[in-house]
Each structure stands twice: as structure tokens, then as C-alpha cells.
Coordinates of C-alpha atoms and ligand atoms in Angstrom, one line a residue:
M1376 CA -44.7 -1.2 -8.4
N1377 CA -44.8 -0.8 -12.2
Y1378 CA -41.2 0.2 -12.8
E1379 CA -41.7 0.5 -16.6
K1380 CA -44.4 3.0 -16.0
L1381 CA -42.3 4.9 -13.6
A1382 CA -39.4 5.0 -16.1
E1383 CA -41.8 6.4 -18.8
L1384 CA -43.1 8.9 -16.3
L1385 CA -39.6 10.2 -15.4
F1386 CA -38.1 10.1 -18.9
P1387 CA -40.9 10.6 -21.4
H1388 CA -38.5 12.4 -23.8
I1389 CA -36.0 9.5 -24.0
D1390 CA -37.0 7.6 -27.1
K1391 CA -33.8 5.7 -27.9
T1392 CA -33.2 2.4 -26.2
P1393 CA -30.0 0.9 -24.8
A1394 CA -30.0 -1.4 -27.8
D1395 CA -29.9 1.6 -30.1
Y1396 CA -26.7 2.8 -28.4
E1397 CA -25.2 -0.7 -28.4
A1398 CA -25.7 -0.7 -32.2
M1399 CA -24.3 2.8 -32.6
Y1400 CA -21.2 1.9 -30.7
P1401 CA -20.4 -1.7 -31.7
A1402 CA -17.4 -3.6 -30.3
R1403 CA -14.2 -2.3 -31.8
D1404 CA -12.6 -4.1 -34.7
L1405 CA -9.1 -4.5 -33.3
P1406 CA -6.5 -7.3 -33.2
A1407 CA -6.8 -9.7 -30.3
G1408 CA -5.2 -8.4 -27.1
A1409 CA -5.5 -4.8 -28.3
K1410 CA -6.1 -2.4 -25.3
V1411 CA -8.4 0.6 -25.5
T1412 CA -7.6 3.3 -22.9
R1413 CA -8.7 6.8 -22.3
L1414 CA -7.7 9.9 -20.4
G1415 CA -10.6 11.5 -18.8
P1416 CA -9.4 14.8 -17.4
S1417 CA -11.7 17.4 -15.9
P1418 CA -11.3 20.7 -17.6
T1419 CA -10.2 22.6 -14.5
G1420 CA -7.3 24.4 -16.2
F1421 CA -4.8 22.7 -13.9
I1422 CA -3.0 19.9 -15.6
H1423 CA -0.6 18.1 -13.3
L1424 CA 2.1 15.5 -13.3
G1425 CA -0.5 12.9 -12.3
N1426 CA -2.4 13.4 -15.5
L1427 CA 0.8 13.0 -17.5
Y1428 CA 1.8 10.0 -15.4
G1429 CA -1.6 8.3 -16.1
A1430 CA -1.6 9.4 -19.7
F1431 CA 1.8 7.8 -20.2
V1432 CA 0.4 4.5 -18.9
D1433 CA -2.7 4.8 -21.1
E1434 CA -0.6 5.6 -24.2
R1435 CA 1.9 2.8 -23.7
L1436 CA -0.8 0.2 -23.0
A1437 CA -2.8 1.1 -26.1
H1438 CA 0.1 1.7 -28.5
Q1439 CA 2.2 -1.3 -27.5
S1440 CA -0.8 -3.6 -28.1
G1441 CA -2.1 -2.1 -31.4
G1442 CA -5.1 -0.6 -29.5
K1443 CA -6.5 2.9 -29.2
F1444 CA -6.1 5.8 -26.8
F1445 CA -8.6 8.5 -26.7
L1446 CA -9.3 11.8 -24.9
R1447 CA -12.6 12.2 -23.1
I1448 CA -13.5 15.5 -21.5
E1449 CA -15.1 14.9 -18.1
D1450 CA -16.9 18.1 -17.6
T1451 CA -20.0 17.0 -15.6
D1452 CA -18.9 19.2 -12.7
D1453 CA -19.6 22.6 -14.4
K1454 CA -18.5 24.5 -11.3
R1455 CA -14.9 23.5 -12.0
Y1456 CA -15.0 24.3 -15.7
V1457 CA -12.4 26.8 -16.9
E1458 CA -12.4 28.4 -20.3
G1459 CA -9.6 27.2 -22.6
A1460 CA -8.9 24.2 -20.4
V1461 CA -9.3 21.7 -23.1
E1462 CA -6.7 23.4 -25.2
I1463 CA -4.3 23.4 -22.2
I1464 CA -4.8 19.7 -21.8
I1465 CA -4.2 18.8 -25.4
N1466 CA -1.2 21.2 -25.8
S1467 CA 0.5 20.2 -22.6
L1468 CA 0.2 16.5 -23.3
R1469 CA 1.3 16.8 -26.8
F1470 CA 4.4 18.7 -25.7
F1471 CA 5.4 15.7 -23.6
G1472 CA 4.8 13.4 -26.5
I1473 CA 1.4 12.1 -25.7
Q1474 CA -0.7 11.7 -28.8
F1475 CA -4.3 10.6 -28.9
D1476 CA -5.8 8.4 -31.6
E1477 CA -9.3 9.7 -31.1
G1478 CA -11.5 11.9 -28.9
A1479 CA -11.8 15.6 -28.3
T1480 CA -9.5 17.8 -30.2
M1481 CA -9.2 21.5 -30.7
N1482 CA -11.2 21.2 -33.9
G1483 CA -14.0 18.9 -32.7
D1484 CA -14.1 15.2 -32.2
I1485 CA -12.2 12.5 -34.1
G1486 CA -13.4 8.9 -33.9
D1487 CA -16.6 6.8 -34.1
Y1488 CA -17.3 6.6 -30.3
G1489 CA -18.2 10.2 -29.6
D1490 CA -19.4 12.6 -28.5
Y1491 CA -16.2 12.7 -26.4
T1492 CA -17.4 15.5 -24.1
Q1493 CA -19.6 14.3 -21.2
S1494 CA -21.7 17.4 -21.1
H1495 CA -22.8 16.7 -24.7
R1496 CA -24.0 13.2 -23.8
G1497 CA -27.0 13.9 -21.6
P1498 CA -29.6 11.8 -23.4
I1499 CA -27.3 8.8 -23.4
Y1500 CA -26.9 8.8 -19.7
Q1501 CA -30.6 9.4 -19.3
C1502 CA -31.4 6.5 -21.5
F1503 CA -29.4 4.2 -19.2
A1504 CA -30.8 5.7 -16.1
K1505 CA -34.2 5.1 -17.6
K1506 CA -33.3 1.4 -18.1
L1507 CA -32.2 1.1 -14.5
V1508 CA -35.5 2.7 -13.3
A1509 CA -37.5 0.4 -15.6
E1510 CA -35.8 -2.6 -14.0
G1511 CA -36.3 -1.4 -10.4
K1512 CA -32.6 -0.7 -9.9
A1513 CA -32.8 3.0 -9.6
Y1514 CA -35.4 5.4 -8.3
P1515 CA -36.2 9.1 -8.1
C1516 CA -35.2 10.7 -4.8
F1517 CA -37.1 13.8 -3.6
M1518 CA -35.1 14.4 -0.4
T1519 CA -34.1 18.1 0.0
E1520 CA -30.6 19.2 1.1
A1521 CA -32.2 20.0 4.5
D1522 CA -33.4 16.4 4.7
I1523 CA -30.0 15.1 4.0
A1524 CA -28.3 17.4 6.5
E1525 CA -30.8 16.2 9.1
I1526 CA -30.0 12.5 8.2
H1527 CA -26.3 13.3 8.5
A1528 CA -26.7 14.8 11.9
Q1529 CA -28.7 11.7 13.1
Q1530 CA -26.1 9.4 11.7
E1531 CA -23.4 11.3 13.5
A1532 CA -25.3 11.1 16.8
Q1533 CA -25.9 7.3 16.3
K1534 CA -22.3 6.7 15.0
A1535 CA -23.8 5.2 11.9
N1536 CA -22.0 5.2 8.5
P1537 CA -22.8 8.4 6.7
G1538 CA -24.7 8.5 3.4
I1539 CA -28.0 7.5 1.9
Y1540 CA -28.6 3.8 2.1
G1541 CA -31.0 1.3 3.7
K1542 CA -33.4 2.9 6.1
W1543 CA -32.0 6.4 5.5
A1544 CA -33.0 6.3 1.8
K1545 CA -36.4 7.9 2.4
S1546 CA -37.5 8.0 -1.2
R1547 CA -36.6 4.4 -1.9
D1548 CA -40.0 2.8 -1.2
L1549 CA -42.4 5.6 -2.2
S1550 CA -45.5 4.3 -3.9
M1551 CA -46.4 5.2 -7.5
E1552 CA -49.2 7.5 -6.1
E1553 CA -46.7 9.4 -3.9
I1554 CA -44.2 9.8 -6.7
E1555 CA -46.9 11.0 -9.1
A1556 CA -48.1 13.5 -6.6
K1557 CA -44.6 14.9 -6.0
L1558 CA -44.0 15.1 -9.8
A1559 CA -47.3 16.8 -10.3
A1560 CA -46.3 19.4 -7.6
G1561 CA -43.0 20.0 -9.5
T1562 CA -40.9 18.7 -6.6
P1563 CA -37.2 18.5 -7.8
Y1564 CA -35.6 15.1 -7.7
I1565 CA -32.5 13.2 -8.5
I1566 CA -32.0 9.6 -9.6
R1567 CA -30.3 7.3 -7.2
L1568 CA -29.0 3.8 -7.6
K1569 CA -31.0 1.3 -5.5
S1570 CA -28.1 -0.5 -4.0
D1571 CA -28.3 -4.2 -3.0
G1572 CA -25.5 -3.9 -0.4
D1573 CA -26.3 -4.1 3.3
M1574 CA -23.6 -3.0 5.7
S1575 CA -25.8 -3.4 8.7
L1576 CA -25.3 -7.1 8.6
P1577 CA -22.8 -8.8 10.9
E1578 CA -19.3 -8.4 9.6
D1579 CA -19.0 -12.0 8.3
Q1580 CA -22.2 -11.7 6.4
I1581 CA -21.4 -8.6 4.5
K1582 CA -21.0 -9.4 0.8
R1583 CA -17.7 -8.9 -0.8
F1584 CA -16.5 -8.8 -4.4
Q1585 CA -13.2 -9.4 -6.1
V1586 CA -11.7 -7.7 -9.1
E1587 CA -8.3 -8.1 -10.7
D1588 CA -6.5 -4.7 -10.7
A1589 CA -3.7 -4.8 -13.3
I1590 CA -1.4 -3.0 -10.9
R1591 CA -2.6 -4.1 -7.5
G1592 CA -3.6 -7.7 -8.2
T1593 CA -6.8 -9.0 -6.6
L1594 CA -8.8 -6.4 -4.8
D1595 CA -11.2 -7.8 -2.3
M1596 CA -13.7 -5.3 -1.0
P1597 CA -17.1 -5.1 0.6
V1598 CA -19.9 -4.4 -1.9
N1599 CA -21.3 -1.0 -2.2
D1600 CA -24.4 -0.2 0.0
Q1601 CA -24.8 3.5 -0.9
D1602 CA -27.7 4.7 -3.0
T1603 CA -25.3 6.7 -5.0
V1604 CA -26.6 9.6 -7.1
L1605 CA -26.7 8.8 -10.8
L1606 CA -28.3 11.9 -12.2
K1607 CA -28.4 15.2 -10.6
A1608 CA -31.6 17.4 -10.5
T1609 CA -30.4 19.0 -13.8
G1610 CA -30.3 15.6 -15.5
I1611 CA -26.5 15.8 -15.5
P1612 CA -24.8 12.5 -14.4
T1613 CA -22.2 12.1 -11.6
Y1614 CA -18.7 11.0 -12.5
H1615 CA -19.6 7.5 -11.2
F1616 CA -22.4 7.0 -13.6
A1617 CA -21.0 8.9 -16.5
H1618 CA -17.7 7.0 -16.7
V1619 CA -19.4 3.6 -16.4
V1620 CA -21.7 4.4 -19.3
D1621 CA -18.9 6.0 -21.3
D1622 CA -16.3 3.3 -20.7
H1623 CA -18.8 0.7 -21.8
L1624 CA -20.0 2.4 -24.9
M1625 CA -16.6 3.6 -25.9
R1626 CA -15.4 0.0 -25.5
T1627 CA -12.6 0.9 -23.0
T1628 CA -10.7 -2.2 -22.0
H1629 CA -8.4 -0.6 -19.4
V1630 CA -9.2 2.2 -17.0
V1631 CA -6.1 3.8 -15.7
R1632 CA -6.7 6.2 -12.9
G1633 CA -5.4 7.4 -9.6
A1634 CA -5.6 5.4 -6.3
E1635 CA -8.0 8.1 -5.0
W1636 CA -10.7 6.3 -6.9
L1637 CA -10.3 3.0 -5.1
P1638 CA -12.8 3.8 -2.4
S1639 CA -15.5 4.3 -5.0
L1640 CA -14.7 1.2 -6.9
P1641 CA -17.5 -0.8 -5.2
I1642 CA -20.0 1.7 -6.6
H1643 CA -18.6 1.3 -10.1
V1644 CA -18.6 -2.4 -10.0
E1645 CA -22.2 -2.5 -8.8
L1646 CA -23.1 -0.1 -11.6
F1647 CA -21.5 -2.3 -14.3
E1648 CA -23.2 -5.3 -12.9
K1649 CA -26.6 -3.7 -12.7
L1650 CA -26.3 -2.5 -16.3
G1651 CA -25.3 -6.0 -17.3
W1652 CA -21.9 -5.0 -18.6
E1653 CA -18.4 -6.4 -18.2
V1654 CA -16.2 -4.5 -15.8
P1655 CA -13.1 -3.1 -17.6
I1656 CA -9.7 -3.9 -16.2
Y1657 CA -8.9 -1.2 -13.6
C1658 CA -5.4 0.0 -13.2
H1659 CA -5.2 2.1 -10.1
T1660 CA -1.9 4.0 -10.2
A1661 CA 0.1 4.8 -7.1
Q1662 CA -0.1 8.3 -5.7
L1663 CA 2.8 10.6 -6.5
M1664 CA 4.7 11.2 -3.3
K1665 CA 7.7 13.2 -2.3
L1666 CA 10.2 13.3 0.5
D1667 CA 9.7 16.5 2.5
E1668 CA 12.4 18.4 4.3
E1669 CA 12.1 16.2 7.3
G1670 CA 12.5 13.1 5.1
N1671 CA 8.9 12.0 5.5
K1672 CA 6.9 10.7 2.5
R1673 CA 3.9 12.8 1.6
K1674 CA 1.5 13.3 -1.2
L1675 CA 2.5 16.0 -3.7
S1676 CA 0.3 18.9 -3.0
K1677 CA -1.0 21.5 -5.4
R1678 CA -0.6 24.2 -2.9
K1679 CA 2.9 23.3 -1.6
D1680 CA 4.6 21.8 -4.6
P1681 CA 4.9 23.8 -7.8
E1682 CA 6.5 20.8 -9.5
L1683 CA 3.1 19.1 -9.4
S1684 CA 1.9 21.3 -12.2
L1685 CA 2.9 20.4 -15.7
D1686 CA 3.4 24.1 -16.4
Y1687 CA 6.3 24.0 -14.1
Y1688 CA 8.3 21.8 -16.4
R1689 CA 7.5 23.9 -19.4
N1690 CA 8.3 27.2 -17.7
E1691 CA 11.6 25.8 -16.5
G1692 CA 12.3 24.4 -19.9
Y1693 CA 12.7 20.7 -19.2
H1694 CA 13.1 18.7 -22.4
P1695 CA 10.2 16.4 -22.9
A1696 CA 12.5 13.5 -23.6
A1697 CA 14.0 14.0 -20.1
V1698 CA 10.6 14.1 -18.4
R1699 CA 9.5 11.0 -20.3
E1700 CA 12.6 9.2 -19.4
Y1701 CA 12.2 10.1 -15.8
L1702 CA 8.5 9.2 -15.7
L1703 CA 9.4 5.7 -17.0
T1704 CA 11.9 5.2 -14.2
I1705 CA 9.2 5.8 -11.6
L1706 CA 6.5 4.0 -13.6
N1707 CA 8.4 0.7 -14.2
S1708 CA 10.8 -0.7 -11.7
N1709 CA 12.8 -2.5 -14.4
F1710 CA 13.3 0.5 -16.6
E1711 CA 16.6 1.7 -15.2
E1712 CA 18.1 -1.7 -15.6
W1713 CA 16.8 -1.8 -19.2
R1714 CA 18.3 1.6 -19.9
I1715 CA 21.7 0.6 -18.6
A1716 CA 21.6 -2.4 -21.0
N1717 CA 20.3 -0.3 -23.9
P1718 CA 21.8 3.1 -23.5
D1719 CA 20.9 4.3 -27.0
A1720 CA 17.6 2.5 -27.7
P1721 CA 14.6 4.7 -28.4
I1722 CA 12.5 4.8 -25.3
D1723 CA 9.5 3.2 -26.9
D1724 CA 11.4 0.0 -27.4
F1725 CA 11.0 -0.6 -23.6
A1726 CA 8.2 -3.1 -23.0
F1727 CA 6.1 -1.3 -20.4
T1728 CA 3.9 -3.4 -18.1
T1729 CA 1.4 -2.7 -15.4
E1730 CA 2.9 -5.6 -13.4
K1731 CA 6.1 -3.6 -12.8
M1732 CA 4.3 -0.6 -11.5
S1733 CA 4.5 0.2 -7.8
N1734 CA 1.2 0.2 -5.9
S1735 CA 2.5 1.8 -2.8
G1736 CA 3.3 5.4 -3.8
A1737 CA 5.6 6.5 -6.5
L1738 CA 8.4 8.7 -5.1
F1739 CA 8.9 11.8 -7.2
D1740 CA 12.2 13.4 -6.8
L1741 CA 13.3 16.5 -8.7
N1742 CA 17.0 15.8 -8.1
K1743 CA 16.6 12.5 -9.8
L1744 CA 14.8 14.1 -12.7
N1745 CA 17.7 16.5 -13.0
D1746 CA 20.2 13.7 -13.0
I1747 CA 18.3 11.9 -15.7
S1748 CA 17.9 15.1 -17.6
K1749 CA 21.7 15.5 -17.7
D1750 CA 22.1 12.1 -19.3
V1751 CA 19.3 12.6 -21.7
L1752 CA 20.6 16.0 -22.9
L1753 CA 24.1 14.7 -23.3
K1754 CA 22.7 12.6 -26.1
I1755 CA 21.0 15.4 -27.9
S1756 CA 23.1 17.2 -30.5
A1757 CA 24.1 20.8 -30.0
A1758 CA 22.0 21.6 -33.1
D1759 CA 18.9 20.0 -31.7
L1760 CA 19.5 21.6 -28.3
F1761 CA 19.8 24.9 -29.9
D1762 CA 16.4 24.5 -31.6
F1763 CA 14.8 23.3 -28.4
L1764 CA 16.2 26.2 -26.3
K1765 CA 15.2 28.7 -29.0
A1766 CA 11.6 27.4 -29.1
W1767 CA 11.5 27.6 -25.3
A1768 CA 12.9 31.2 -25.3
E1769 CA 10.3 32.2 -27.9
E1770 CA 7.6 31.2 -25.5
F1771 CA 9.0 32.0 -22.1
K1772 CA 12.0 34.4 -22.5
P1773 CA 11.6 36.4 -25.7
E1774 CA 14.0 39.0 -24.2
L1775 CA 16.8 36.4 -24.6
L1776 CA 16.2 35.6 -28.3
H1777 CA 19.3 37.6 -29.3
I1778 CA 21.5 34.8 -28.0
F1779 CA 20.3 32.7 -30.8
E1780 CA 21.5 35.0 -33.5
D1781 CA 24.8 33.3 -34.0
R1782 CA 24.0 29.6 -34.3
A1783 CA 27.7 28.4 -34.7
Y1784 CA 28.7 30.4 -31.6
L1785 CA 25.9 29.0 -29.4
E1786 CA 26.4 25.5 -30.6
K1787 CA 30.0 25.6 -29.7
I1788 CA 29.1 26.9 -26.2
L1789 CA 26.6 24.1 -25.8
D1790 CA 29.1 21.5 -26.8
I1791 CA 31.9 22.5 -24.4
G1792 CA 33.3 19.3 -22.9
R1793 CA 30.5 17.1 -24.1
H1794 CA 32.6 15.0 -26.4
E1795 CA 35.2 14.0 -23.9
E1796 CA 35.5 10.3 -24.2
R1797 CA 35.9 9.4 -20.6
N1798 CA 34.2 12.0 -18.6
P1799 CA 32.0 14.2 -20.7
R1800 CA 30.5 17.4 -19.1
K1801 CA 26.9 17.0 -18.1
D1802 CA 26.1 20.6 -17.4
H1803 CA 22.8 20.9 -19.1
I1804 CA 19.6 20.2 -17.2
Y1805 CA 16.8 22.5 -18.3
A1806 CA 16.5 25.6 -20.4
Q1807 CA 16.3 28.2 -17.6
Q1808 CA 19.4 26.7 -16.0
I1809 CA 21.4 26.2 -19.2
I1810 CA 21.0 29.8 -20.2
Q1811 CA 21.9 31.0 -16.8
N1812 CA 24.9 28.7 -16.9
I1813 CA 26.2 30.0 -20.2
S1814 CA 25.1 33.6 -19.8
Y1815 CA 28.7 35.0 -19.5
F1816 CA 29.3 34.2 -23.2
F1817 CA 27.0 37.1 -24.1
D1818 CA 28.2 40.6 -23.3
D1819 CA 24.8 42.0 -22.2
L1820 CA 24.3 39.1 -19.8
F1821 CA 27.8 39.0 -18.5
E1822 CA 28.3 40.1 -14.9
I1823 CA 31.0 39.7 -12.3
E1824 CA 29.2 37.3 -10.0
D1825 CA 32.0 36.0 -7.8
D1826 CA 34.8 37.7 -5.8
F1827 CA 38.4 37.4 -6.8
P1828 CA 40.2 34.7 -4.7
Q1829 CA 41.3 36.3 -1.5
E1830 CA 44.9 35.1 -1.9
A1831 CA 45.3 37.1 -5.1
A1832 CA 42.9 40.0 -4.6
G1833 CA 45.7 42.5 -4.2
D1834 CA 47.3 41.5 -7.5
V1835 CA 44.4 41.6 -9.8
Q1836 CA 45.7 44.5 -11.9
A1837 CA 49.3 43.1 -12.0
I1838 CA 48.1 39.6 -13.0
I1839 CA 45.9 40.9 -15.8
E1840 CA 48.5 43.3 -17.0
K1841 CA 51.1 40.5 -17.4
Y1842 CA 48.6 38.1 -18.8
L1843 CA 47.5 40.6 -21.5
A1844 CA 51.1 41.5 -22.3
T1845 CA 52.0 37.9 -23.3
Y1846 CA 48.5 36.8 -24.5
D1847 CA 48.6 35.2 -27.9
H1848 CA 45.2 33.8 -29.0
K1849 CA 47.0 31.2 -31.1
D1850 CA 48.8 29.6 -28.2
D1851 CA 47.8 26.0 -27.6
Q1852 CA 46.6 24.9 -24.1
E1853 CA 50.0 23.9 -22.9
V1854 CA 51.8 27.1 -24.0
W1855 CA 49.0 29.1 -22.6
F1856 CA 49.2 27.5 -19.2
G1857 CA 53.0 27.7 -19.2
K1858 CA 52.6 31.5 -19.4
I1859 CA 50.3 31.5 -16.4
R1860 CA 52.9 29.6 -14.4
Q1861 CA 55.4 32.2 -15.3
I1862 CA 53.1 35.0 -14.1
A1863 CA 52.5 33.1 -10.9
D1864 CA 56.2 32.7 -10.3
A1865 CA 57.1 36.3 -11.1
L1866 CA 54.5 37.6 -8.6
G1867 CA 55.3 35.3 -5.8
Y1868 CA 52.8 32.5 -6.2
A1869 CA 53.7 28.8 -6.1
V1870 CA 53.8 27.2 -9.5
K1871 CA 52.5 24.0 -8.0
P1872 CA 49.6 24.0 -5.5
K1873 CA 51.3 21.3 -3.4
D1874 CA 54.3 23.6 -2.9
F1875 CA 52.0 26.2 -1.5
K1876 CA 50.3 23.7 0.8
K1877 CA 53.7 22.6 2.1
N1878 CA 55.0 26.1 2.7
P1879 CA 52.1 28.5 2.9
D1880 CA 54.3 31.2 4.4
Q1881 CA 56.6 31.3 1.4
Y1882 CA 54.0 32.2 -1.2
K1883 CA 51.0 34.6 -1.6
G1884 CA 49.1 31.7 -3.0
H1885 CA 49.5 29.3 -5.9
V1886 CA 48.9 29.2 -9.7
G1887 CA 45.3 28.2 -9.2
H1888 CA 44.6 31.5 -7.5
V1889 CA 46.3 33.3 -10.4
S1890 CA 44.2 31.5 -13.0
T1891 CA 41.0 32.1 -11.0
V1892 CA 41.7 35.8 -11.2
I1893 CA 41.6 35.5 -15.0
R1894 CA 38.6 33.2 -14.8
V1895 CA 36.6 35.8 -12.7
A1896 CA 37.7 38.6 -15.0
L1897 CA 36.6 36.7 -18.1
M1898 CA 33.6 34.8 -16.9
G1899 CA 32.6 36.5 -13.7
R1900 CA 32.7 33.2 -11.9
Q1901 CA 35.2 31.2 -9.9
Q1902 CA 33.8 27.9 -11.4
S1903 CA 33.6 27.3 -15.1
P1904 CA 34.8 24.9 -17.8
D1905 CA 38.4 25.2 -19.0
V1906 CA 39.5 28.9 -19.5
W1907 CA 41.6 28.2 -22.6
E1908 CA 38.6 26.6 -24.3
I1909 CA 36.3 29.4 -23.3
Q1910 CA 38.7 32.0 -24.7
Q1911 CA 38.8 30.1 -28.0
I1912 CA 35.0 30.4 -28.2
L1913 CA 34.8 34.0 -26.9
G1914 CA 37.4 35.0 -29.5
E1915 CA 40.4 37.2 -29.2
E1916 CA 38.6 40.5 -29.3
R1917 CA 36.0 39.8 -26.6
T1918 CA 38.7 38.2 -24.5
R1919 CA 41.0 41.2 -24.6
A1920 CA 38.1 43.7 -24.1
R1921 CA 36.9 41.9 -20.9
L1922 CA 40.4 41.8 -19.5
S1923 CA 41.3 45.4 -20.4
K1924 CA 38.4 46.7 -18.3
F1925 CA 40.4 45.8 -15.2
L1926 CA 43.4 47.9 -16.0
Ligands
LIG3 N1 -12.4 13.0 -14.4 C1 -11.7 12.2 -13.5 C2 -10.5 13.1 -12.9 O1 -10.2 14.1 -13.5 C3 -11.0 11.1 -14.3 C4 -11.0 9.8 -13.5 C5 -10.9 8.6 -14.4 O2 -9.9 8.6 -15.2 O3 -11.7 7.7 -14.4 O4 -10.0 12.7 -11.9

């Protein structure tokens, strides 16, 4: 068979040679050890935690080593394409602090290794498919869908491995005359890899290959035996072929991707070898798992777990610094230890490594994220927190923008208890929750949410009347509480809770019940930070007005 002739016959329009592209995309001029990474999302409009998780690894590997990190749009599957998806990808990742050095942007490509959108690179893929055909390593396949369904049925009946390989690859050994006749008749075809693998051999004779995965160590797998599709009938490549060509020409050194790609690694390794290229260092990240209600580990699912979508964190108003901090704790097992030793260091000082990544499933836990968020937000000043919350409200809750009218007031609210030396309040987790938590400071959001304590429910009016009668906004905390004790005593409540506990029949309740009446009247809630402090922030007028409503 004259493969060169076959290649010309199939790709008459391809006039560039592989050497042309090698010259167009020369090796990068980077310091020794610099890593080149890429994120290759498909523009499906759904950007998930896994994308961010991977992007984080890419970003750290590249930027810690003086390398480059680029964005490539993998849109070869046009059925999944969603308008505006590229914008969503770029914006969401930027929000979480992921910046690309080159690649697709909203205003076209940046960088010398583009085009960075796979659907624009048709002739490049075809050039390399042509090379493989010319070397007898790929071939046109004319099988119809019906043929393939038939093969599949036979394989099932014979309990053979599914797929197109070996004797099932019916177009593999067509003669030039047969191919010419089919082409002349306009028979549609695809281009398949002519795989060397042979799985029909006895187990111990099946060839294996080894690669070093940066996260998983040595991977030892049987070679590929599938005549994988390289180009579809439209001339568009499959992911397998496209990413191999792109990662070579874009001079990617590290391919970070999810473990779901492990089963197709043999195909990719065979492709790199057949094209005569060095295999990049693969870093197959662990799947994101969660503990379900029964305590079983399972994969995060798009359908069941809203927290898989990055939108979830933006809608809820998680601070990007908290999400980054949390992702690092699940990405690198030594991060938490480092953080304890370096509580105030910028997060990028942490030396991230693929060796410290788990390969057995990273456990994602919203409660843990929330805990970390509390610590992270504690370190953010009230002024910055104000700006963050306001930006969030502008996007997600414009009806709440009025709470940002008085900056000093809101900053005081945000700072309640945060500067206590020993046990600072860590109330803030994410925007939605923070605003809900402090809503009672704003008259239009204020509501009585809790009941008055049962012990004092009959004395609400009396308590408030006495409280207002002696209320002096200038009282310090001690004087203020002394007055509450007096009210308690006068109305038959124990001044000390332990007296009430000892002799419950002698009292209606204790001083705590009395102050809770005031708390509920002022804040609408039984739980809140210190009442005296809240009153100082609310101001005298608002305090009196709220209490007077109960008389
Ligand atoms: N386009 C692939 C995806 O969205 C990317 C896989 C890779 O990074 O190689 O899953």
C-alpha cells in the first residue's frame, strides 16, 4: 500500500507540513524547570468546582516555577456548546483569583501558541492526521453506524471486548482500489488510529507501558488496542487527538486533569508515540467526593449537589479568599499544618506540590469550608468586608443595597466582637448568611423571629416598662446590667441563675430570662451578641422606638 498516496488522496487541501507547525510553535523560551500548564474546559456553560480545583493546580505549578498557564477552549463537541460559556469560564475563574497568562480571552487570543480555540484549528489536526496516514499509522474507516451496532451486538454475544480493534476493524486492510472506489462514490468516512495493541494475546504477553504521573506515581497499564477515532466525518478531531496535538504544539509540560481520563491514557500515550513526541507529565487529580447522609463517600454529582457548581459559591457570597484557602486544604495534605505555623502569610507563599496531593478521592465538605471561611473572614477588615458584601449585593441582592448607605454603621456591625483578644467572634461565613445574621440592625429587615422565653412571657410589658423608665444610653455595661438585675429582683426573678436552679419554686425565672425579653424585643432573636453593645450601635432613638412598640 502506498500510504503517501493515500494521505494525498484524503487530504489534498492540506499543504502545510508538520515541520511548518513545529517552526511556527517553537519550544518556549523559559527558565529551566518552568512548567507550562493549561486549562481545557469545554464550553458547556457549566463550570464546576472540579474546574477550579484543577485550575488551581495548573496555576500554582506554572506560577511557582516561572512558567506559563493558558486557557484553551475545547469545543470539538459542538453539541455541548453553549453561547456565552467562554465568558462564564473566564469570569468565574477570575473571581476566584485564577489568572491566565495566555490563551482565549473575551477580546480574542493572547499569546504566540494560538489559536487557542480547538474549533479554529481544523487544518492543524488534519495536517497531523495526514502525517499518520502517510506513515501507515492511521486509516480511513468507512463503517456505518449500522455496521458498528452490528459489531457491538456480535461482541456482546461473544463476550468480546467492545470497540473497533483487530479483526473488528473492517476498514483497516482495505486496498487502495477499494478505498478509491468508496471515495469516488462519496462514501463518508472517519480517520482512525491503526493501533498496535493486541488484547487477544494471552494475559502475560499483552504489552504494557509505564508513565510517571506526578500525583499517582508510576502508572503501569496495558497498551491501547483500540482503533480510536482521530477525525470525525466532518474533519473535526476527537478530544483524544486534539489535546495530543495541542499539548505538543503549545509546549505544555504538565497536563492536569481529572481521574476520569485515566482509562483513556493508553490511547493518548500511543498517539504521542506514533507522532514521535514526548509525552507530557500527566497529573491525574482525585475525584471530588462527599460524605452523603448515610456517611458513605460518593462522587459529587451535578444533579444532586448544588455545591458542585461554581455559581453556588458566588450566589451564596463566599469570599474568594475562603474558597482558595479551603481548596488548598483539600489539595495539599500539608497545607493546614503550614497555615497553623504561618497564620498571617499570604496564601501564595505556600509551596504547593503535586506529591502532596491525594490520589484516592478528595473529600469535599461544606462544613469545613464554612469553618475555614470563618477564620479567613476574621482577618479581613470591616472596610474590606463592607466592599465585598456590597459588590455581592449589587450582583445578587440589589434590593438590599440600602444597608450600605451608612458605611460607619455597617462597619461597626460587622466588627462586633471581632477584636476580642482571647475569643473573637467568628460569625461571618458568606454574604447571604452574614446579611441574614445582621438583618435586625435595619428597621425594614427587622422581624420578631423568636418567642419570648416562656418563664417571662407574662411579664413582657412590665419588664420593658421598667427597662425604659431607667434606660440611660450613656450607662456603661456594668451599670446597665445592674439595672436589669434590679428589674429582675423587683418582678420576682432570681438575680443569679444558680439561685433559680437551686430553688425553682421561689422564682418565676432568673435574670437571663429578663434580659432575653429585652433581646427579643430589640433584636427579634433569643441569640445575639451582647445586648449593651448592640444598643450602642443601634443608637438611643432606635433602641427606644423598638422597645416602645411593646407598651
Ligand atoms: N475538555 C476536557 C474536559 O472538559 C479537558 C480535559 C483535559 O484537561 O485534558 O473535561
